[in-house]
Coordinates of C-alpha atoms and ligand atoms in Angstrom, one line a residue:
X251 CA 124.7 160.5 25.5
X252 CA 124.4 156.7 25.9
X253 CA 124.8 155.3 22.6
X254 CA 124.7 151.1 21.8
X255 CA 127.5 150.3 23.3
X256 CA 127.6 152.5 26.6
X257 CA 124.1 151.0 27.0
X258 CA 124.9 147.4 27.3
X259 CA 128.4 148.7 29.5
X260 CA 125.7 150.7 32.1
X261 CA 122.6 147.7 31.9
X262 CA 124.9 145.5 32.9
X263 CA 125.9 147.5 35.8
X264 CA 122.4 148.4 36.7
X265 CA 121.1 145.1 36.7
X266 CA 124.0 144.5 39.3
X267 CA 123.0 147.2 41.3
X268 CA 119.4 146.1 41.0
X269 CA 120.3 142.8 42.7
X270 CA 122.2 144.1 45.2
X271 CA 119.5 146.7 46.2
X272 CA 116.9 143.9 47.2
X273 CA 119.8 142.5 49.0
X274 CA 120.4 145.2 51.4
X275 CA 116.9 146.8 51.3
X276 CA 116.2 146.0 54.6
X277 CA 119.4 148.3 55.9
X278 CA 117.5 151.3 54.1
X279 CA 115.1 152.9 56.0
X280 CA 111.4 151.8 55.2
X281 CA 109.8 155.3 55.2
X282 CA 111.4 157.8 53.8
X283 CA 113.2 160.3 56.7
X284 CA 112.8 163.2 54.0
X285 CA 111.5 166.3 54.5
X286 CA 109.5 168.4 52.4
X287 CA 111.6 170.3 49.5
X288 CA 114.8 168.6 50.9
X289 CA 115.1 166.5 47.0
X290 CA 113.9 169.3 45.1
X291 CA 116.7 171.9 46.6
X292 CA 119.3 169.7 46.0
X293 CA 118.8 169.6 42.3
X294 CA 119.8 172.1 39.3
X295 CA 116.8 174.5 39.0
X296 CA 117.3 174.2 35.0
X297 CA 117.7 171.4 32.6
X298 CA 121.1 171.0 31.1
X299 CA 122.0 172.1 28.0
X300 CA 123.8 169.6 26.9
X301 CA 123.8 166.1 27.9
X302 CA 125.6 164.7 31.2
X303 CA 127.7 161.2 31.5
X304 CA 125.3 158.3 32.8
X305 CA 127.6 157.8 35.7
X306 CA 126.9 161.7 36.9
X307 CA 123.2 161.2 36.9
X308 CA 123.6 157.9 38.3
X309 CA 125.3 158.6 40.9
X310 CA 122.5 161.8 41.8
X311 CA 119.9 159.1 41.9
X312 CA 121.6 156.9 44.2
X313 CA 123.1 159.9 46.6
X314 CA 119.8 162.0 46.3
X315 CA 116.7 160.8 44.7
X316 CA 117.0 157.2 46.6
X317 CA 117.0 158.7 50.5
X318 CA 114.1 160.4 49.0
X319 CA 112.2 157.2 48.3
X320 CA 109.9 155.3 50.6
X321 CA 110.5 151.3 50.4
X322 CA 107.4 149.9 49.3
X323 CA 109.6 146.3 48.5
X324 CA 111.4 146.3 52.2
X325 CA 109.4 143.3 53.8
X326 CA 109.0 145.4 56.9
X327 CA 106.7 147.8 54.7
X328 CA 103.1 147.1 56.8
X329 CA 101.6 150.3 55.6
X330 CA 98.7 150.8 53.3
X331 CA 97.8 147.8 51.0
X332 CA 101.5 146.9 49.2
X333 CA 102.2 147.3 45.5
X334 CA 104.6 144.3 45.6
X335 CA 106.9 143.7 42.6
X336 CA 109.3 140.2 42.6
X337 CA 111.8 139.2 40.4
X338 CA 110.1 137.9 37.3
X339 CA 107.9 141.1 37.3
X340 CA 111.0 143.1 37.1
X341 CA 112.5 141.3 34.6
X342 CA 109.3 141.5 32.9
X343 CA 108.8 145.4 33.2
X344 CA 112.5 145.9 32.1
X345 CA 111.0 143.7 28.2
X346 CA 108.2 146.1 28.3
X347 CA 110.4 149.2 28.1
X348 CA 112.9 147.8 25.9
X349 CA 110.1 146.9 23.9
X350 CA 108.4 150.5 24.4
X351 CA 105.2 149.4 22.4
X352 CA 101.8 151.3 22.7
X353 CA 99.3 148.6 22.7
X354 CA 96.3 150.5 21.8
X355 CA 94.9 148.4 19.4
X356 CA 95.1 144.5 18.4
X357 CA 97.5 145.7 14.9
X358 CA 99.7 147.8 17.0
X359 CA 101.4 144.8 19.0
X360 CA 99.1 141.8 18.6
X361 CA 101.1 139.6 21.0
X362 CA 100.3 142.2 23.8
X363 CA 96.3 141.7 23.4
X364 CA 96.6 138.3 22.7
X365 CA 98.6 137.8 25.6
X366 CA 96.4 140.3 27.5
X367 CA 93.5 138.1 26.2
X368 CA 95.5 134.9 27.8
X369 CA 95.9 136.5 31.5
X370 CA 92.0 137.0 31.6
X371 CA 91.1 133.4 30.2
X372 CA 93.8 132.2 32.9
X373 CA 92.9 134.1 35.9
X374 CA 89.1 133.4 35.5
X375 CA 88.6 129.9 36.2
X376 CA 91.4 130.0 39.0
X377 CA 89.4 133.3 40.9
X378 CA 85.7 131.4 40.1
X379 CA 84.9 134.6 38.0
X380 CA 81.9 133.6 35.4
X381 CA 83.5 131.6 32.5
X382 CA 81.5 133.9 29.9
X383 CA 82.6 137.3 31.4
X384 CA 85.8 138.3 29.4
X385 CA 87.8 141.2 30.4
X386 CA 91.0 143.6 30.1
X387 CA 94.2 145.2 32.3
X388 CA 93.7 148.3 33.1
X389 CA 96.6 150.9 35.1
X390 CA 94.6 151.3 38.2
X391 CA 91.2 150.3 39.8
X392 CA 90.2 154.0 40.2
X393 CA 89.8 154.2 36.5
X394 CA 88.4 150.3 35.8
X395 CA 85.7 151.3 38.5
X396 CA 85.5 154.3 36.7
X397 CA 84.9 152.4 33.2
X398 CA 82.2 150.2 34.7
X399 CA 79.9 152.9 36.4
X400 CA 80.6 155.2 33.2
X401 CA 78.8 151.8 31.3
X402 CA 76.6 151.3 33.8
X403 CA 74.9 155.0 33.6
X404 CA 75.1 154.5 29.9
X405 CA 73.3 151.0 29.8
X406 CA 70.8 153.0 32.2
X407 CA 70.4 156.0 30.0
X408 CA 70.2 153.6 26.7
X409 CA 73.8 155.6 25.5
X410 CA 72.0 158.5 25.4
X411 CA 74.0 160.4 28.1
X412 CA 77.1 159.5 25.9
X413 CA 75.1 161.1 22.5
X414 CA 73.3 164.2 24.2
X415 CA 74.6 164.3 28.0
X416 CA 72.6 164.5 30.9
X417 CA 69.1 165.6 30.6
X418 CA 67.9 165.8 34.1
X419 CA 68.4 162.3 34.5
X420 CA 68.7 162.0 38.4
X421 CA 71.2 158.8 38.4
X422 CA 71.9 157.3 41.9
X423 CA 74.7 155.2 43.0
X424 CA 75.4 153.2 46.1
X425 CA 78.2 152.0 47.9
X426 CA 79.0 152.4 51.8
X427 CA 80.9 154.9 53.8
X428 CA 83.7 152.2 54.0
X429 CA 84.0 151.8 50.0
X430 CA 87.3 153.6 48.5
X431 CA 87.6 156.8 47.6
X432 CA 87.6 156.2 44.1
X433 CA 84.1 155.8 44.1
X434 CA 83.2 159.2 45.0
X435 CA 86.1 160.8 42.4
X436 CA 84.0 158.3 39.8
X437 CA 80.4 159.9 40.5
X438 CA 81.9 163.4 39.8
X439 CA 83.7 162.3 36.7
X440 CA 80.7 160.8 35.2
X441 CA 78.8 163.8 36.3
X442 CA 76.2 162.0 38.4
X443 CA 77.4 164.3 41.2
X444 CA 78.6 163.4 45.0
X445 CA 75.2 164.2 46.6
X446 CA 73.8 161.6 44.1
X447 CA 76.5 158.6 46.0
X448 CA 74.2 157.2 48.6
X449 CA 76.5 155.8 51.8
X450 CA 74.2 152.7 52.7
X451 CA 74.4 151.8 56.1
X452 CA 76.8 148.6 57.4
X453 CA 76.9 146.4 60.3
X454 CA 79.2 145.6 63.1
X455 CA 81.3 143.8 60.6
X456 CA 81.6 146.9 58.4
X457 CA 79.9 145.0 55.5
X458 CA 76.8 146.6 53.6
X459 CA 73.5 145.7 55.5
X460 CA 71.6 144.5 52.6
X461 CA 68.3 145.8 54.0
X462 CA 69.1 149.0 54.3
X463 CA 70.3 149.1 50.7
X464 CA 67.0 148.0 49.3
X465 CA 65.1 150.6 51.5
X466 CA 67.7 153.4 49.8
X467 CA 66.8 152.1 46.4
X468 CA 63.7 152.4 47.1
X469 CA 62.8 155.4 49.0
X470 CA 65.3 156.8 45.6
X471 CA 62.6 155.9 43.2
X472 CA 59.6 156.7 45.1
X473 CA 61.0 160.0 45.0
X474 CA 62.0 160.2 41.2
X475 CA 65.2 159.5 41.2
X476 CA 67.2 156.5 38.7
X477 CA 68.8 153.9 40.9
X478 CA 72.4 153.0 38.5
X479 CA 74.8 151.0 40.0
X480 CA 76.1 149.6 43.5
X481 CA 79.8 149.2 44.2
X482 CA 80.5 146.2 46.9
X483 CA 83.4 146.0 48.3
X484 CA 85.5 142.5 48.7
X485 CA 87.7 143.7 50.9
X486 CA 87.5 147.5 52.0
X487 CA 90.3 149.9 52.3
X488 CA 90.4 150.6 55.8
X489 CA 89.5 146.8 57.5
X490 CA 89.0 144.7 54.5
X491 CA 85.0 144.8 55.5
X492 CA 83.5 142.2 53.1
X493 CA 79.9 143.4 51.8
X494 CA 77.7 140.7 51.0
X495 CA 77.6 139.9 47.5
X496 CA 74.6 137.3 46.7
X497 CA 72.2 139.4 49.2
X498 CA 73.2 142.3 47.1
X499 CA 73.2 141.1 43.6
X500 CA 69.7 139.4 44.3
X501 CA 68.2 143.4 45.2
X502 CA 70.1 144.4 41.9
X503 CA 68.7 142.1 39.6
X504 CA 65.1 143.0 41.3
X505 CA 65.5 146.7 40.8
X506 CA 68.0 146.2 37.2
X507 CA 70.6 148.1 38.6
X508 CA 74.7 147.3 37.4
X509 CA 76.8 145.6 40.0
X510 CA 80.4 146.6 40.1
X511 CA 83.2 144.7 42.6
X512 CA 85.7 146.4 44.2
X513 CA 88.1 143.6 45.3
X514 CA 91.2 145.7 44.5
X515 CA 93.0 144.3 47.1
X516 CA 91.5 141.2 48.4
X517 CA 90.4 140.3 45.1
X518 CA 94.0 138.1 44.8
X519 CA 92.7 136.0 47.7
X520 CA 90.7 134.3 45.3
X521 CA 93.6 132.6 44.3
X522 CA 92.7 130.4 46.8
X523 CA 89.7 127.9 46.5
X524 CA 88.9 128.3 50.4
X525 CA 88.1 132.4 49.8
X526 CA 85.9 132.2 47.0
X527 CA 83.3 132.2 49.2
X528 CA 84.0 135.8 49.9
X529 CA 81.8 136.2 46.4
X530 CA 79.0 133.7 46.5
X531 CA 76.7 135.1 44.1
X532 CA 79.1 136.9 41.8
X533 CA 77.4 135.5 38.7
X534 CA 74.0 137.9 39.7
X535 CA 77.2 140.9 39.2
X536 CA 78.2 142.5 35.9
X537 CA 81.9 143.6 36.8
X538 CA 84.9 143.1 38.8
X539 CA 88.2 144.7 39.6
X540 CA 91.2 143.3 41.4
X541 CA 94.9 144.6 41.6
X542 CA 97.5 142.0 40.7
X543 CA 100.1 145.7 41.6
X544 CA 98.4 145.0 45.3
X545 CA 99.1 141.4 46.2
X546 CA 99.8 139.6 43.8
X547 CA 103.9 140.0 43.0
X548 CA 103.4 141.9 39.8
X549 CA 105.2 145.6 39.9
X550 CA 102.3 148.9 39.9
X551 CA 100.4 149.1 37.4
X552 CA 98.3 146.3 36.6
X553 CA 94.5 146.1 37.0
X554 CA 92.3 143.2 36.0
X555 CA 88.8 144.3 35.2
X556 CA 86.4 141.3 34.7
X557 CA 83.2 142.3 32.6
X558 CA 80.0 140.4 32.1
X559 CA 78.6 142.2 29.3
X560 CA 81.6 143.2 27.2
X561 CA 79.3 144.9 24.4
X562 CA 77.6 147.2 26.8
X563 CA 81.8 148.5 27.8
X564 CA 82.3 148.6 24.1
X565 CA 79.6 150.8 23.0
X566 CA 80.4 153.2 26.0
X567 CA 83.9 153.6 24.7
X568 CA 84.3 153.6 21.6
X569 CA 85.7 155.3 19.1
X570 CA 87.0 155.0 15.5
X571 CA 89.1 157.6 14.5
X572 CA 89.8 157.9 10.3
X573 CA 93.3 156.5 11.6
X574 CA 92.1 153.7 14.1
X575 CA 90.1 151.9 11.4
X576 CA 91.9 148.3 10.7
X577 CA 91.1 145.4 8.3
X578 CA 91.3 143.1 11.4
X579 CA 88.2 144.7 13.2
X580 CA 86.1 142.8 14.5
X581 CA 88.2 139.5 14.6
X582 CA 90.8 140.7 17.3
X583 CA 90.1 142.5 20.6
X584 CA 91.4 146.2 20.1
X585 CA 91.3 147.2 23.6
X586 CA 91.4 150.9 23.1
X587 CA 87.9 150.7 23.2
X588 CA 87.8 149.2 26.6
X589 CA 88.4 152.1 28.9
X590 CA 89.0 155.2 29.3
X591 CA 93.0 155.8 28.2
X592 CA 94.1 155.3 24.2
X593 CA 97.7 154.4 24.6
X594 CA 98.2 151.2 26.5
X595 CA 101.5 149.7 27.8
X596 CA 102.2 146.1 27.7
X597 CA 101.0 145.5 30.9
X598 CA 100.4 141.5 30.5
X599 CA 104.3 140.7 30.0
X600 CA 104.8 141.0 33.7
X601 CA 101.7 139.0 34.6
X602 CA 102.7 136.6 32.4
X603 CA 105.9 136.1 33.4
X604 CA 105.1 136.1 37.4
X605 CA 102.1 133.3 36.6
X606 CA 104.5 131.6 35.2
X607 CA 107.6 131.8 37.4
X608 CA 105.8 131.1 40.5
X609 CA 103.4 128.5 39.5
X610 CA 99.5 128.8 40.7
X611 CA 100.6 126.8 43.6
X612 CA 103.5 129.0 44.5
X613 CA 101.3 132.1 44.6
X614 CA 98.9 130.3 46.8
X615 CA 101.6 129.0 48.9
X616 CA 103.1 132.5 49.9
X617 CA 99.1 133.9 50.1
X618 CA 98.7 131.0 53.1
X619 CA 102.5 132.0 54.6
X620 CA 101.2 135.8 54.8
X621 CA 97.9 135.1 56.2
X622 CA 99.7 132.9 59.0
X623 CA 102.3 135.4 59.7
X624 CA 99.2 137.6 60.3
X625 CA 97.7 134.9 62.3
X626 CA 100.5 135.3 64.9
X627 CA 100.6 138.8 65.1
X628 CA 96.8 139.1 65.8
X629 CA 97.6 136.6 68.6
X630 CA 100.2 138.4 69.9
X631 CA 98.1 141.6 70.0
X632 CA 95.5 139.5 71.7
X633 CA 97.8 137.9 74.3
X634 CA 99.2 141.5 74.9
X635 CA 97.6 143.8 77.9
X636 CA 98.3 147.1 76.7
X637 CA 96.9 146.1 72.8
X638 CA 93.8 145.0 71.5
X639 CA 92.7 144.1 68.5
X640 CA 89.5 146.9 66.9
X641 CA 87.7 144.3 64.6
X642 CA 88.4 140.8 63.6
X643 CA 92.1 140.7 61.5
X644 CA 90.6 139.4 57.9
X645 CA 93.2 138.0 55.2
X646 CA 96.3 139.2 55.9
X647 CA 95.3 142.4 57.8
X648 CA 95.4 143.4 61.5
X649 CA 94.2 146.6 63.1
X650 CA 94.7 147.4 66.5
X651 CA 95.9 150.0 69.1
X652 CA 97.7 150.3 72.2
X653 CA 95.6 151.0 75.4
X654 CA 96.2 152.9 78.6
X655 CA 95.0 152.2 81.7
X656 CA 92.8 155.4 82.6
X657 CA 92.7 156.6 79.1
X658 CA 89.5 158.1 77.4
X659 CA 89.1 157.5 74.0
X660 CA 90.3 161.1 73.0
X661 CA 93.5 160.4 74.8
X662 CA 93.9 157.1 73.4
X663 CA 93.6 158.6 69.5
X664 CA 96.6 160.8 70.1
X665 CA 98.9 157.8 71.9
X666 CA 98.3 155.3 69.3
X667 CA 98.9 158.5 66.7
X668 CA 102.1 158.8 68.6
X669 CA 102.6 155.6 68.3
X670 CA 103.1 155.3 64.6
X671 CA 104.7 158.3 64.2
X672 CA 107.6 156.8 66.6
X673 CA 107.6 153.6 64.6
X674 CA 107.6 155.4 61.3
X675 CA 110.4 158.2 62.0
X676 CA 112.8 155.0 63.8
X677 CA 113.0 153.7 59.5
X678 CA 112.7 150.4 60.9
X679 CA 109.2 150.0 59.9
X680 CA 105.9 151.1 58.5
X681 CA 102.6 151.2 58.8
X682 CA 99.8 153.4 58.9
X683 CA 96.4 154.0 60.3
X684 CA 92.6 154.0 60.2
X685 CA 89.5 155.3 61.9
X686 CA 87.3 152.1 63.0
X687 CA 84.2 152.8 64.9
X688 CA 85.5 156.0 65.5
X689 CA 89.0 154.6 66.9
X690 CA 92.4 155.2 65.9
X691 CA 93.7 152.2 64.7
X692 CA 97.1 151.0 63.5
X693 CA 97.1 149.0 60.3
X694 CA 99.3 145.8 60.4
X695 CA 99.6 144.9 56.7
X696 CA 102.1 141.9 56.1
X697 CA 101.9 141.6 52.3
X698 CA 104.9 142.7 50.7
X699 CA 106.3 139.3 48.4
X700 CA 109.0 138.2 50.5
X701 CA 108.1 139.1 53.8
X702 CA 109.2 136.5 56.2
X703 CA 108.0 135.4 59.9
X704 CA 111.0 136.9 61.4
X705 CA 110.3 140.3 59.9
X706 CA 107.5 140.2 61.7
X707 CA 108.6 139.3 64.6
X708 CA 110.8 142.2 64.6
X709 CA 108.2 144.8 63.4
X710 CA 106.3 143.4 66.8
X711 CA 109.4 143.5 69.1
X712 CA 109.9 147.1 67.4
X713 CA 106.3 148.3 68.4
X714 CA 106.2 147.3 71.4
X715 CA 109.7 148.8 72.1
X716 CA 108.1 152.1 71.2
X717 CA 104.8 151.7 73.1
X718 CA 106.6 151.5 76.1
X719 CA 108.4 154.0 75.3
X720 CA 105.2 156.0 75.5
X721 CA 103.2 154.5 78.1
Ligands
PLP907 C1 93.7 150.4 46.5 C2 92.2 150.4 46.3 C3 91.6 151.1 45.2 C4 92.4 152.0 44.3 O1 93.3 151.3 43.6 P1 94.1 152.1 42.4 O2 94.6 150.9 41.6 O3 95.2 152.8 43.1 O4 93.2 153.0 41.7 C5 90.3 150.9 45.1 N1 89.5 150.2 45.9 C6 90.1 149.5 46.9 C7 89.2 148.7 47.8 C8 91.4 149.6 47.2 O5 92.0 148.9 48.2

């Protein structure tokens, strides 16, 4: 058993091995060549009974959990959005265990939610988020979005859903069939129902036609039926499709119905003065949610949700427990009652320490550097003959797809589906797809924190190595 002094012997060795790791990460390969039950087999079925050296389990982690990990911090990692760490965040996250605090409530670790407090005051003004909204970090942007719509049917149903449940209330909820899948998990955990999510119609862009939204609200309440919220989405999953925000907000206010933001990934964009046009009108919403574990350098998890009304999330969640009750009530911000978890880690440590390390103007400065190496690579797609690009690359975000002469568009799905299969299995790269319009697309995300030009230049030397390979 590790005791005071084997602990300092084997975190100083870590730590070594830490830095070392991000040295070589780019000789590991990016996705993980495992196969299924491969780890599992080659571990003891049982516990042990009593306890093993440090340097035996060690040296299983490194010999069989590690070739069982996919390298989400290799800058050659283009696939889904990123959940970038960097080295303040680290550092940061290695406090917060030491630490091991539960930051449930103000009197439990008051620097945490004064801290946590800070983060929000300092990220609104910088993101142009409302200056009286307040908000809170959350672990993910499934259950933030999950915390506003729960408000927003509870504002609807004047908390009476909360008291008694649902008593035929027929709540609807919009968002498009682009919008995330935590939208549709949220309408069945707040028991509004799937069939009660209306997919509103978008335009060539992808974006929400704000037309067709108003006609859904409408057609909802001529036949009986509550319109609750509408999710937009800065920045869908699949393209980064941008829905219109002020159009929207202006048919919410008319029809009182709760805006909620999804700019989980792009959100960190707004970093930068030149995006915050991407929510023009954000003032007509009542929440947002962005993910500083995406984009923004700062190791998964760590959600900020922005709230406009923070009395309406309060009375939705909370709770006061014989044991919860504290003298400081009412002065401090006890953010158990801000969501839907009790226990809270000490997830503004990292934040702070990655603001801090990089400087506003060092975050922005590697935002701009990623969007230009994605700049290039659309060109290069563009400039290619057997490429083209699906939609217009937004941010930092490219999806395209090899093309065959002769090829119909069935034949096409199943070469570019090829296609990143042979890029993923080579470990030099990877990145993963999307339907658009219908077409199989590869996803080029270049987002990881210290991706460089010249990894990207070899992920595009690599994938067109392997479409040639298949044409
Ligand atoms: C990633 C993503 C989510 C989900 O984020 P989690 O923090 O993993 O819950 C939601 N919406 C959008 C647009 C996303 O890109």
């Amino acid at each position: 058993m590790l005791d005071k002094k084997s602990f300092r012997k084997e975190a100083h060795k870590l730590v070594d091995w830490m830095a070392d790791f991000y040295e070589n990460i780019e000789n590991l390969p990016v996705k993980s060549l495992s196969k299924p039950g491969e780890i599992i087999n080659q571990l003891p079925k049982n516990p042990p009974a009593k306890g093993e050296s440090f340097d035996q389990v060690f040296k299983d982690f490194e010999s069989i959990i590690l070739p069982g990990m996919t390298q989400w911090q290799s800058p050659k990692f283009h696939a889904y959005f990123p959940a970038n760490s960097s080295y303040p965040s680290v550092l940061g996250e290695m406090l917060t265990a030491t630490l091991g605090a539960q930051c449930m409530i103000w009197e439990t670790s008051p620097a945490a939610a004064e801290l946590e407090e800070l983060m929000i005051n300092w990220l609104k003004p910088l993101m142009n988020i409302p200056a009286e909204w307040t908000g809170c970090i959350q672990d993910t942007a499934s259950t933030a979005t999950l915390a506003a719509m729960i408000s927003a049917r509870e504002k609807k149903s004047n908390w009476s859903i909360n008291q008694s449940g649902f008593d035929n209330q027929k709540l609807k909820f919009y968002c498009s069939a682009e919008t995330h899948s935590s939208i549709d998990k949220a309408v069945k955990i707040l028991g509004a129902g799937v069939e009660n999510l209306v997919k509103v119609e978008v335009d060539e862009s992808l974006a929400i036609i704000p037309s067709s939204l108003e006609s859904a609200i409408k057609s909802d309440i001529e036949n009986g039926f509550i319109p609750c919220a509408v999710v937009a989405a800065v920045g869908t999953t699949g393209t980064l499709a941008i829905d219109p925000v002020d159009a929207i907000g202006d048919i919410c206010k008319k029809y009182d119905v709760w805006l909620h933001i999804d700019a989980a990934y792009a959100g960190t964009a707004l970093m930068l003065p030149e995006y915050h046009s991407m929510i023009t009108g954000i003032a007509k919403a009542d929440s947002f949610v962005f993910n500083p574990h995406k984009w923004m350098f700062t190791n998964f998890d760590c959600t900020v949700y922005f709230i406009k009304d923070e009395e309406a999330l309060i009375k939705t969640f909370e709770i006061l427990p014989e044991y919860l009750k504290t003298s400081t009530r009412g002065q401090v911000k006890d953010y158990r009652d801000w969501g839907v978890p009790l226990g809270r880690r000490f997830r503004a440590l990292k934040l702070w320490f990655v603001i801090r390390d990089f400087g506003i103007e060092g975050i922005q400065t590697r935002l701009r550097e990623h969007m230009s190496y994605a700049k290039w690579f659309a060109n290069q797609v563009n400039e290619n003959q057997h490429f083209e690009l699906v939609i217009e690359p937004k941010l930092n975000v490219v999806c395209f797809r090899i093309i065959g002469s002769e090829k119909n568009e069935e034949q096409l799905d199943e070469l570019n589906a090829k296609l990143v299969a042979a890029i993923n299995n080579s470990g030099e790269a990877y990145l993963t797809h999307t339907k658009v319009k219908g077409k199989y697309a590869l996803r080029m995300v270049i987002g990881q924190t210290y991706v460089q030009q010249h990894h990207v230049e070899e992920s595009w030397q690599l994938i067109q190595d392997k479409a040639n390979e298949l044409l």
